[in-house]
PDB file of C-alpha atoms in Angstrom:
ATOM      1  CA  MET A 119       0.286  -0.153   0.377  1.00 54.00           C
ATOM      2  CA  GLN A 120       1.369   3.319  -1.033  1.00 48.00           C
ATOM      3  CA  ARG A 121       1.208   6.824   1.143  1.00 52.00           C
ATOM      4  CA  ARG A 122      -0.144  10.476  -0.499  1.00 54.00           C
ATOM      5  CA  SER A 123       2.135  13.133  -0.231  1.00 54.00           C
ATOM      6  CA  PRO A 124       1.125  16.093   1.160  1.00 57.00           C
ATOM      7  CA  GLN A 125       0.147  17.442  -1.726  1.00 58.00           C
ATOM      8  CA  GLY A 126      -2.052  14.624  -2.664  1.00 56.00           C
ATOM      9  CA  ARG A 127       0.901  13.172  -5.342  1.00 58.00           C
ATOM     10  CA  ILE A 128       1.409   9.817  -4.824  1.00 53.00           C
ATOM     11  CA  ASP A 129       4.551   8.965  -3.310  1.00 55.00           C
ATOM     12  CA  PRO A 130       5.778   5.745  -5.518  1.00 55.00           C
ATOM     13  CA  CYS A 131       8.923   5.956  -2.544  1.00 54.00           C
ATOM     14  CA  ILE A 132       6.947   5.241   0.997  1.00 52.00           C
ATOM     15  CA  ARG A 133       5.404   1.974   1.380  1.00 54.00           C
ATOM     16  CA  ILE A 134       3.161   0.834   4.434  1.00 53.00           C
ATOM     17  CA  ALA A 135       3.027  -3.016   5.310  1.00 52.00           C
ATOM     18  CA  SER A 136      -0.624  -4.703   4.038  1.00 56.00           C
ATOM     19  CA  ALA A 137      -1.028  -7.125   6.157  1.00 54.00           C
ATOM     20  CA  SER A 138      -0.740 -10.733   4.002  1.00 54.00           C
ATOM     21  CA  ASP A 139       3.485  -8.923   3.987  1.00 55.00           C
ATOM     22  CA  ARG A 140       3.226  -9.109   7.909  1.00 52.00           C
ATOM     23  CA  THR A 141       1.926 -12.281   7.469  1.00 52.00           C
ATOM     24  CA  LEU A 142       4.820 -13.252   4.997  1.00 51.00           C
ATOM     25  CA  ARG A 143       7.095 -11.648   8.634  1.00 56.00           C
ATOM     26  CA  ARG A 144       5.766 -13.168  11.456  1.00 57.00           C
ATOM     27  CA  GLY A 145       7.674 -16.814  11.023  1.00 60.00           C
ATOM     28  CA  PHE A 146       7.065 -20.385  11.979  1.00 63.00           C
ATOM     29  CA  SER A 147       4.331 -20.714  14.721  1.00 76.00           C
ATOM     30  CA  LEU A 148       5.234 -23.957  17.325  1.00 74.00           C
ATOM     31  CA  LEU A 149       2.350 -26.036  16.115  1.00 76.00           C
ATOM     32  CA  GLU A 150       3.718 -25.909  12.599  1.00 75.00           C
ATOM     33  CA  LEU A 151       7.877 -25.385  14.680  1.00 75.00           C
ATOM     34  CA  LEU A 152       6.691 -28.288  15.956  1.00 78.00           C
ATOM     35  CA  THR A 153       4.067 -31.096  12.724  1.00 81.00           C
ATOM     36  CA  VAL A 154       7.297 -30.220  11.624  1.00 78.00           C
ATOM     37  CA  ILE A 155       9.675 -32.135  13.693  1.00 81.00           C
ATOM     38  CA  SER A 156       6.784 -35.045  13.362  1.00 81.00           C
ATOM     39  CA  VAL A 157       7.112 -35.047  10.018  1.00 79.00           C
ATOM     40  CA  THR A 158      10.838 -35.683   9.985  1.00 82.00           C
ATOM     41  CA  ILE A 159      10.395 -37.917  12.986  1.00 81.00           C
ATOM     42  CA  VAL A 160       7.966 -40.489  10.814  1.00 77.00           C
ATOM     43  CA  LEU A 161      10.100 -40.201   7.544  1.00 74.00           C
ATOM     44  CA  THR A 162      13.149 -41.003   9.597  1.00 75.00           C
ATOM     45  CA  SER A 163      11.118 -43.520  10.780  1.00 72.00           C
ATOM     46  CA  LEU A 164      10.666 -45.138   7.726  1.00 71.00           C
ATOM     47  CA  MET A 165      13.950 -44.287   5.691  1.00 66.00           C
ATOM     48  CA  VAL A 166      16.251 -46.359   8.762  1.00 66.00           C
ATOM     49  CA  PRO A 167      15.078 -49.397   8.244  1.00 67.00           C
ATOM     50  CA  ALA A 168      15.318 -49.387   3.939  1.00 65.00           C
ATOM     51  CA  ILE A 169      18.633 -47.649   4.734  1.00 68.00           C
ATOM     52  CA  GLY A 170      20.083 -50.763   7.394  1.00 67.00           C
ATOM     53  CA  LYS A 171      18.744 -53.428   5.580  1.00 80.00           C
ATOM     54  CA  LEU A 172      20.304 -51.638   1.259  1.00 82.00           C
ATOM     55  CA  LYS A 173      23.266 -52.214   3.653  1.00 88.00           C
ATOM     56  CA  GLU A 174      22.972 -55.545   4.302  1.00 88.00           C
ATOM     57  CA  ASN A 175      22.392 -56.787   1.265  1.00 90.00           C
ATOM     58  CA  ALA A 176      25.636 -55.019   0.138  1.00 93.00           C
ATOM     59  CA  ASN A 177      27.890 -56.759   2.726  1.00 95.00           C
ATOM     60  CA  ARG A 178      26.275 -60.140   1.656  1.00 94.00           C
ATOM     61  CA  ILE A 179      27.146 -59.107  -1.225  1.00 95.00           C
ATOM     62  CA  VAL A 180      30.817 -58.412  -0.216  1.00 96.00           C
ATOM     63  CA  CYS A 181      30.986 -61.599   1.702  1.00 97.00           C
ATOM     64  CA  SER A 182      29.713 -63.936  -1.428  1.00 96.00           C
ATOM     65  CA  SER A 183      32.846 -62.281  -3.312  1.00 96.00           C
ATOM     66  CA  ASN A 184      35.020 -63.067  -0.451  1.00 97.00           C
ATOM     67  CA  GLN A 185      33.571 -66.613   0.100  1.00 96.00           C
ATOM     68  CA  ARG A 186      34.319 -66.592  -4.207  1.00 95.00           C
ATOM     69  CA  GLN A 187      37.871 -65.222  -3.648  1.00 95.00           C
ATOM     70  CA  MET A 188      38.547 -68.435  -0.978  1.00 95.00           C
ATOM     71  CA  GLY A 189      36.817 -70.649  -2.927  1.00 93.00           C
ATOM     72  CA  ILE A 190      40.198 -70.164  -6.304  1.00 93.00           C
ATOM     73  CA  ALA A 191      42.725 -70.184  -3.448  1.00 95.00           C
ATOM     74  CA  PHE A 192      41.679 -73.571  -2.331  1.00 92.00           C
ATOM     75  CA  ALA A 193      41.787 -74.608  -5.625  1.00 90.00           C
ATOM     76  CA  GLU A 194      44.740 -72.588  -7.050  1.00 92.00           C
ATOM     77  CA  TYR A 195      46.241 -73.982  -3.667  1.00 92.00           C
ATOM     78  CA  GLY A 196      45.131 -78.363  -4.651  1.00 89.00           C
ATOM     79  CA  HIS A 197      46.683 -77.498  -7.864  1.00 89.00           C
ATOM     80  CA  ALA A 198      50.062 -76.430  -6.119  1.00 92.00           C
ATOM     81  CA  HIS A 199      50.082 -79.662  -3.674  1.00 90.00           C
ATOM     82  CA  LYS A 200      48.797 -82.644  -4.990  1.00 85.00           C
ATOM     83  CA  ASP A 201      45.039 -81.451  -5.069  1.00 82.00           C
ATOM     84  CA  ARG A 202      44.794 -81.311  -1.631  1.00 84.00           C
ATOM     85  CA  LEU A 203      43.180 -78.711   0.399  1.00 86.00           C
ATOM     86  CA  PRO A 204      45.166 -76.607   3.070  1.00 88.00           C
ATOM     87  CA  GLU A 205      44.909 -78.901   5.974  1.00 83.00           C
ATOM     88  CA  SER A 206      43.814 -77.433   9.759  1.00 81.00           C
ATOM     89  CA  ARG A 207      44.692 -79.153  12.810  1.00 75.00           C
ATOM     90  CA  PHE A 208      41.386 -77.460  14.290  1.00 66.00           C
ATOM     91  CA  GLY A 209      39.973 -80.505  12.177  1.00 61.00           C
ATOM     92  CA  GLN A 210      42.264 -83.930  13.281  1.00 61.00           C
ATOM     93  CA  ASP A 211      40.532 -84.771  17.021  1.00 53.00           C
ATOM     94  CA  GLU A 212      37.050 -83.307  16.706  1.00 54.00           C
ATOM     95  CA  GLN A 213      38.176 -80.395  17.664  1.00 56.00           C
ATOM     96  CA  TYR A 214      35.792 -78.727  14.734  1.00 56.00           C
ATOM     97  CA  GLU A 215      36.169 -75.564  15.619  1.00 63.00           C
ATOM     98  CA  MET A 216      38.116 -74.708  12.963  1.00 70.00           C
ATOM     99  CA  MET A 217      37.766 -70.653  12.767  1.00 85.00           C
ATOM    100  CA  ALA A 218      41.582 -69.981  13.296  1.00 86.00           C
ATOM    101  CA  SER A 219      43.611 -68.905  10.350  1.00 90.00           C
ATOM    102  CA  TYR A 220      46.959 -68.435  12.652  1.00 88.00           C
ATOM    103  CA  ARG A 221      47.050 -71.032  16.018  1.00 79.00           C
ATOM    104  CA  ALA A 222      49.556 -70.205  18.703  1.00 73.00           C
ATOM    105  CA  ASP A 223      49.942 -72.323  21.910  1.00 64.00           C
ATOM    106  CA  GLY A 224      53.488 -70.953  22.508  1.00 56.00           C
ATOM    107  CA  SER A 225      54.476 -73.899  21.130  1.00 54.00           C
ATOM    108  CA  ARG A 226      57.092 -74.257  17.902  1.00 53.00           C
ATOM    109  CA  ASP A 227      53.787 -75.731  16.182  1.00 57.00           C
ATOM    110  CA  SER A 228      52.720 -71.758  15.793  1.00 64.00           C
ATOM    111  CA  GLN A 229      52.110 -71.736  12.523  1.00 86.00           C
ATOM    112  CA  TRP A 230      49.170 -70.761   9.995  1.00 90.00           C
ATOM    113  CA  ASP A 231      46.890 -73.088   9.600  1.00 88.00           C
ATOM    114  CA  GLY A 232      43.154 -73.894   7.159  1.00 89.00           C
ATOM    115  CA  VAL A 233      42.511 -70.647   5.321  1.00 93.00           C
ATOM    116  CA  GLY A 234      45.143 -68.656   6.988  1.00 94.00           C
ATOM    117  CA  LEU A 235      47.626 -70.957   4.451  1.00 93.00           C
ATOM    118  CA  LEU A 236      46.306 -68.987   1.452  1.00 95.00           C
ATOM    119  CA  TYR A 237      47.089 -66.319   2.728  1.00 95.00           C
ATOM    120  CA  ALA A 238      50.520 -66.512   4.034  1.00 93.00           C
ATOM    121  CA  GLU A 239      51.373 -68.776   0.934  1.00 94.00           C
ATOM    122  CA  GLY A 240      50.013 -66.179  -1.794  1.00 94.00           C
ATOM    123  CA  TYR A 241      46.222 -67.160  -2.415  1.00 95.00           C
ATOM    124  CA  CYS A 242      44.722 -64.162  -0.878  1.00 93.00           C
ATOM    125  CA  ARG A 243      46.781 -61.612  -0.989  1.00 90.00           C
ATOM    126  CA  GLU A 244      45.191 -59.699   1.811  1.00 93.00           C
ATOM    127  CA  PRO A 245      43.364 -60.396   5.050  1.00 95.00           C
ATOM    128  CA  GLY A 246      40.591 -58.697   4.580  1.00 95.00           C
ATOM    129  CA  CYS A 247      39.282 -61.761   2.267  1.00 95.00           C
ATOM    130  CA  LEU A 248      39.107 -63.876   5.614  1.00 96.00           C
ATOM    131  CA  TYR A 249      36.363 -61.363   6.811  1.00 97.00           C
ATOM    132  CA  CYS A 250      32.759 -60.724   7.030  1.00 97.00           C
ATOM    133  CA  PRO A 251      31.481 -56.640   6.524  1.00 96.00           C
ATOM    134  CA  SER A 252      28.498 -57.736   8.777  1.00 95.00           C
ATOM    135  CA  HIS A 253      30.172 -59.450  11.321  1.00 95.00           C
ATOM    136  CA  HIS A 254      29.130 -57.903  15.093  1.00 91.00           C
ATOM    137  CA  GLY A 255      30.920 -60.625  17.078  1.00 90.00           C
ATOM    138  CA  GLU A 256      34.827 -60.662  19.073  1.00 91.00           C
ATOM    139  CA  HIS A 257      37.061 -60.395  15.036  1.00 93.00           C
ATOM    140  CA  ALA A 258      36.852 -57.557  13.060  1.00 94.00           C
ATOM    141  CA  TYR A 259      39.148 -57.468  10.473  1.00 95.00           C
ATOM    142  CA  GLU A 260      40.770 -54.490  12.320  1.00 94.00           C
ATOM    143  CA  ARG A 261      41.057 -55.846  15.019  1.00 93.00           C
ATOM    144  CA  TYR A 262      42.864 -58.387  13.581  1.00 93.00           C
ATOM    145  CA  VAL A 263      44.763 -56.410  10.461  1.00 92.00           C
ATOM    146  CA  ASP A 264      48.022 -55.589  12.139  1.00 91.00           C
ATOM    147  CA  GLU A 265      48.968 -58.900  12.985  1.00 90.00           C
ATOM    148  CA  TYR A 266      48.963 -60.354   9.731  1.00 91.00           C
ATOM    149  CA  TYR A 267      52.512 -58.388   8.661  1.00 86.00           C
ATOM    150  CA  ARG A 268      53.800 -59.541  11.525  1.00 80.00           C
ATOM    151  CA  ALA A 269      55.203 -63.200  13.549  1.00 64.00           C
ATOM    152  CA  SER A 270      52.684 -62.018  16.883  1.00 68.00           C
ATOM    153  CA  GLY A 271      52.468 -65.093  18.498  1.00 74.00           C
ATOM    154  CA  HIS A 272      48.587 -63.908  19.221  1.00 82.00           C
ATOM    155  CA  ARG A 273      45.774 -66.644  17.652  1.00 86.00           C
ATOM    156  CA  LEU A 274      44.452 -65.192  14.631  1.00 92.00           C
ATOM    157  CA  TYR A 275      39.760 -65.731  13.991  1.00 92.00           C
ATOM    158  CA  THR A 276      39.234 -65.440  10.477  1.00 95.00           C
ATOM    159  CA  ASN A 277      34.707 -64.851   9.875  1.00 96.00           C
ATOM    160  CA  TYR A 278      34.778 -68.356   8.313  1.00 95.00           C
ATOM    161  CA  GLN A 279      33.747 -71.553   9.821  1.00 91.00           C
ATOM    162  CA  TYR A 280      35.898 -73.412   6.227  1.00 89.00           C
ATOM    163  CA  THR A 281      35.143 -77.422   7.342  1.00 78.00           C
ATOM    164  CA  GLY A 282      37.059 -78.383   3.720  1.00 61.00           C
ATOM    165  CA  HIS A 283      37.621 -81.474   5.512  1.00 53.00           C
ATOM    166  CA  LEU A 284      36.207 -82.630   8.478  1.00 56.00           C
ATOM    167  CA  GLU A 285      33.745 -85.636   6.633  1.00 54.00           C
ATOM    168  CA  TRP A 286      35.717 -86.531   3.239  1.00 54.00           C
ATOM    169  CA  PRO A 287      38.497 -87.522   3.019  1.00 53.00           C
ATOM    170  CA  ALA A 288      39.432 -90.214  -0.510  1.00 54.00           C
ATOM    171  CA  GLU A 289      38.839 -93.392  -0.046  1.00 56.00           C
ATOM    172  CA  GLY A 290      41.670 -95.752   1.344  1.00 60.00           C
ATOM    173  CA  GLU A 291      43.981 -92.238   2.031  1.00 62.00           C
ATOM    174  CA  GLU A 292      44.918 -90.101   4.927  1.00 63.00           C
ATOM    175  CA  GLY A 293      44.848 -86.445   5.455  1.00 61.00           C
ATOM    176  CA  PRO A 294      43.537 -83.652   3.199  1.00 63.00           C
ATOM    177  CA  PRO A 295      41.416 -84.813   0.478  1.00 62.00           C
ATOM    178  CA  ARG A 296      42.568 -84.225  -2.925  1.00 66.00           C
ATOM    179  CA  ILE A 297      40.597 -81.750  -4.727  1.00 65.00           C
ATOM    180  CA  LYS A 298      39.295 -83.987  -7.408  1.00 61.00           C
ATOM    181  CA  SER A 299      37.850 -86.112  -5.408  1.00 58.00           C
ATOM    182  CA  MET A 300      35.548 -83.639  -4.112  1.00 63.00           C
ATOM    183  CA  ASN A 301      34.584 -82.621  -7.230  1.00 68.00           C
ATOM    184  CA  ASP A 302      30.339 -82.875  -6.580  1.00 68.00           C
ATOM    185  CA  PRO A 303      28.846 -79.399  -6.418  1.00 76.00           C
ATOM    186  CA  LYS A 304      26.732 -79.813  -3.355  1.00 74.00           C
ATOM    187  CA  LEU A 305      29.899 -80.229  -0.571  1.00 81.00           C
ATOM    188  CA  ILE A 306      30.777 -77.664   1.377  1.00 86.00           C
ATOM    189  CA  LEU A 307      34.121 -76.036   1.480  1.00 89.00           C
ATOM    190  CA  LEU A 308      33.232 -72.914   3.996  1.00 91.00           C
ATOM    191  CA  THR A 309      29.803 -71.265   6.317  1.00 93.00           C
ATOM    192  CA  ASP A 310      30.358 -68.453   8.052  1.00 92.00           C
ATOM    193  CA  GLY A 311      31.047 -68.514  11.435  1.00 91.00           C
ATOM    194  CA  LEU A 312      28.916 -71.163  13.568  1.00 89.00           C
ATOM    195  CA  ARG A 313      31.661 -70.638  16.501  1.00 86.00           C
ATOM    196  CA  THR A 314      29.275 -68.513  18.378  1.00 88.00           C
ATOM    197  CA  ARG A 315      25.310 -67.252  18.031  1.00 91.00           C
ATOM    198  CA  ARG A 316      28.209 -63.165  17.403  1.00 92.00           C
ATOM    199  CA  ASP A 317      30.440 -65.509  14.792  1.00 93.00           C
ATOM    200  CA  PHE A 318      26.689 -65.753  12.867  1.00 94.00           C
ATOM    201  CA  ASN A 319      27.451 -62.883  10.574  1.00 94.00           C
ATOM    202  CA  HIS A 320      23.977 -62.680   8.513  1.00 94.00           C
ATOM    203  CA  ILE A 321      21.495 -63.536  11.155  1.00 86.00           C
ATOM    204  CA  SER A 322      18.979 -64.276   8.885  1.00 91.00           C
ATOM    205  CA  GLY A 323      21.448 -66.452   7.073  1.00 94.00           C
ATOM    206  CA  MET A 324      24.869 -67.760   5.583  1.00 95.00           C
ATOM    207  CA  ASN A 325      27.057 -67.312   2.558  1.00 96.00           C
ATOM    208  CA  VAL A 326      28.203 -70.794   1.298  1.00 94.00           C
ATOM    209  CA  LEU A 327      31.284 -71.622  -0.065  1.00 93.00           C
ATOM    210  CA  ARG A 328      30.689 -75.444  -2.737  1.00 89.00           C
ATOM    211  CA  ALA A 329      33.252 -77.840  -3.234  1.00 86.00           C
ATOM    212  CA  ASP A 330      33.133 -76.428  -8.074  1.00 87.00           C
ATOM    213  CA  THR A 331      33.975 -72.856  -6.295  1.00 88.00           C
ATOM    214  CA  SER A 332      30.399 -71.081  -6.011  1.00 91.00           C
ATOM    215  CA  VAL A 333      28.594 -69.221  -3.694  1.00 94.00           C
ATOM    216  CA  PHE A 334      24.873 -69.813  -2.660  1.00 93.00           C
ATOM    217  CA  TRP A 335      22.505 -67.739   0.741  1.00 94.00           C
ATOM    218  CA  TRP A 336      21.453 -70.244   3.014  1.00 94.00           C
ATOM    219  CA  GLY A 337      18.368 -69.326   5.050  1.00 94.00           C
ATOM    220  CA  ASP A 338      17.937 -68.450   8.449  1.00 93.00           C
ATOM    221  CA  GLN A 339      14.673 -66.637   8.095  1.00 88.00           C
ATOM    222  CA  TYR A 340      13.025 -68.489  11.161  1.00 91.00           C
ATOM    223  CA  ARG A 341      16.938 -68.585  13.283  1.00 92.00           C
ATOM    224  CA  GLU A 342      16.815 -72.764  13.340  1.00 91.00           C
ATOM    225  CA  LEU A 343      20.001 -72.297  13.349  1.00 92.00           C
ATOM    226  CA  TYR A 344      20.988 -68.972  14.985  1.00 92.00           C
ATOM    227  CA  ASN A 345      19.244 -70.943  18.719  1.00 91.00           C
ATOM    228  CA  MET A 346      21.071 -73.819  18.393  1.00 89.00           C
ATOM    229  CA  LEU A 347      25.300 -71.947  17.886  1.00 88.00           C
ATOM    230  CA  PRO A 348      26.375 -71.286  21.445  1.00 85.00           C
ATOM    231  CA  LEU A 349      25.994 -67.564  23.559  1.00 85.00           C
ATOM    232  CA  GLU A 350      29.613 -68.117  23.745  1.00 79.00           C
ATOM    233  CA  VAL A 351      32.278 -70.074  23.943  1.00 73.00           C
ATOM    234  CA  GLY A 352      31.753 -73.033  26.104  1.00 56.00           C
ATOM    235  CA  GLU A 353      28.398 -72.564  26.281  1.00 46.00           C
ATOM    236  CA  GLY A 354      24.755 -73.205  25.271  1.00 45.00           C
ATOM    237  CA  SER A 355      24.993 -77.004  24.051  1.00 44.00           C
ATOM    238  CA  VAL A 356      28.001 -76.476  21.619  1.00 43.00           C
ATOM    239  CA  PRO A 357      31.488 -76.267  23.215  1.00 42.00           C
ATOM    240  CA  GLN A 358      34.275 -74.694  22.830  1.00 44.00           C
ATOM    241  CA  TYR A 359      35.367 -77.998  20.262  1.00 43.00           C
ATOM    242  CA  ILE A 360      32.159 -78.824  18.814  1.00 47.00           C
ATOM    243  CA  GLY A 361      31.995 -82.087  18.386  1.00 50.00           C
ATOM    244  CA  ASP A 362      28.931 -83.687  18.525  1.00 58.00           C
ATOM    245  CA  GLY A 363      27.113 -80.372  18.897  1.00 66.00           C
ATOM    246  CA  PHE A 364      29.034 -79.499  15.601  1.00 72.00           C
ATOM    247  CA  GLU A 365      28.016 -82.426  13.842  1.00 73.00           C
ATOM    248  CA  ASP A 366      24.196 -81.957  14.574  1.00 79.00           C
ATOM    249  CA  ILE A 367      24.381 -78.427  13.107  1.00 82.00           C
ATOM    250  CA  TRP A 368      25.968 -79.441   9.772  1.00 78.00           C
ATOM    251  CA  ASP A 369      23.314 -82.614   9.153  1.00 81.00           C
ATOM    252  CA  LEU A 370      20.886 -79.744   9.910  1.00 86.00           C
ATOM    253  CA  ILE A 371      21.906 -77.436   7.396  1.00 86.00           C
ATOM    254  CA  LYS A 372      23.022 -80.609   5.171  1.00 81.00           C
ATOM    255  CA  SER A 373      20.063 -81.571   5.536  1.00 83.00           C
ATOM    256  CA  ARG A 374      18.280 -78.513   3.621  1.00 82.00           C
ATOM    257  CA  PRO A 375      20.070 -76.870   0.689  1.00 75.00           C
ATOM    258  CA  GLY A 376      19.139 -73.320   0.785  1.00 71.00           C
ATOM    259  CA  GLY A 377      18.057 -73.185   4.233  1.00 64.00           C
ATOM    260  CA  SER A 378      14.478 -72.193   5.187  1.00 63.00           C
ATOM    261  CA  GLN A 379      13.553 -68.486   3.335  1.00 54.00           C
TER     262      GLN A 379
END
């Protein structure tokens, strides 16, 4: 709104604020601010689960890629070792833990073990392939990465359960099985960690590596396998050296090739 000058003319330089102008300048009311905050909270609560799911799906892909790399490393190792898989001391005498890549017991027997041999002999060039980005337990990659580059004398754990020579020795032979006797695509070499529930990386299932180097998803939608694992080492139905408890777990995995989707 413009004001008239004393002479009765309209002065274009003088302007009186209208009611609409005053409305524009008053800003947000408290009610409007609370409404905006409420809408933001609702939208955030809807987005967070979706973002978490996307992250987990990405982690599954990385985990699957890690296992695929190890499958190729197993094959290359076999070609250089008379078609045999890496041997693990933890696969002997029913000591089925088999998640350590380096065993250290204060004696001269401290050495690389199982999948650790794939790294030590250069078939897995980076130790990161032995670790899953979804791991939520005590054995994260960041904890051990420096140990791989120096002889620390500490036991090193990975995030995967090596099962390469628990059940399938070549007929009439002792020691690790030969690759040529393990060409069945249903034969499992490696799974997510089964040591405790905190070692079971993805909660709702796990990636599984077969002898033909393929990787598939084994679903555990109803947590049947998850609930068979101990909360901590030495607790629950599965002791530290798993023994018969591991056989029950393994029977479940073999009886359901795709798990419970």
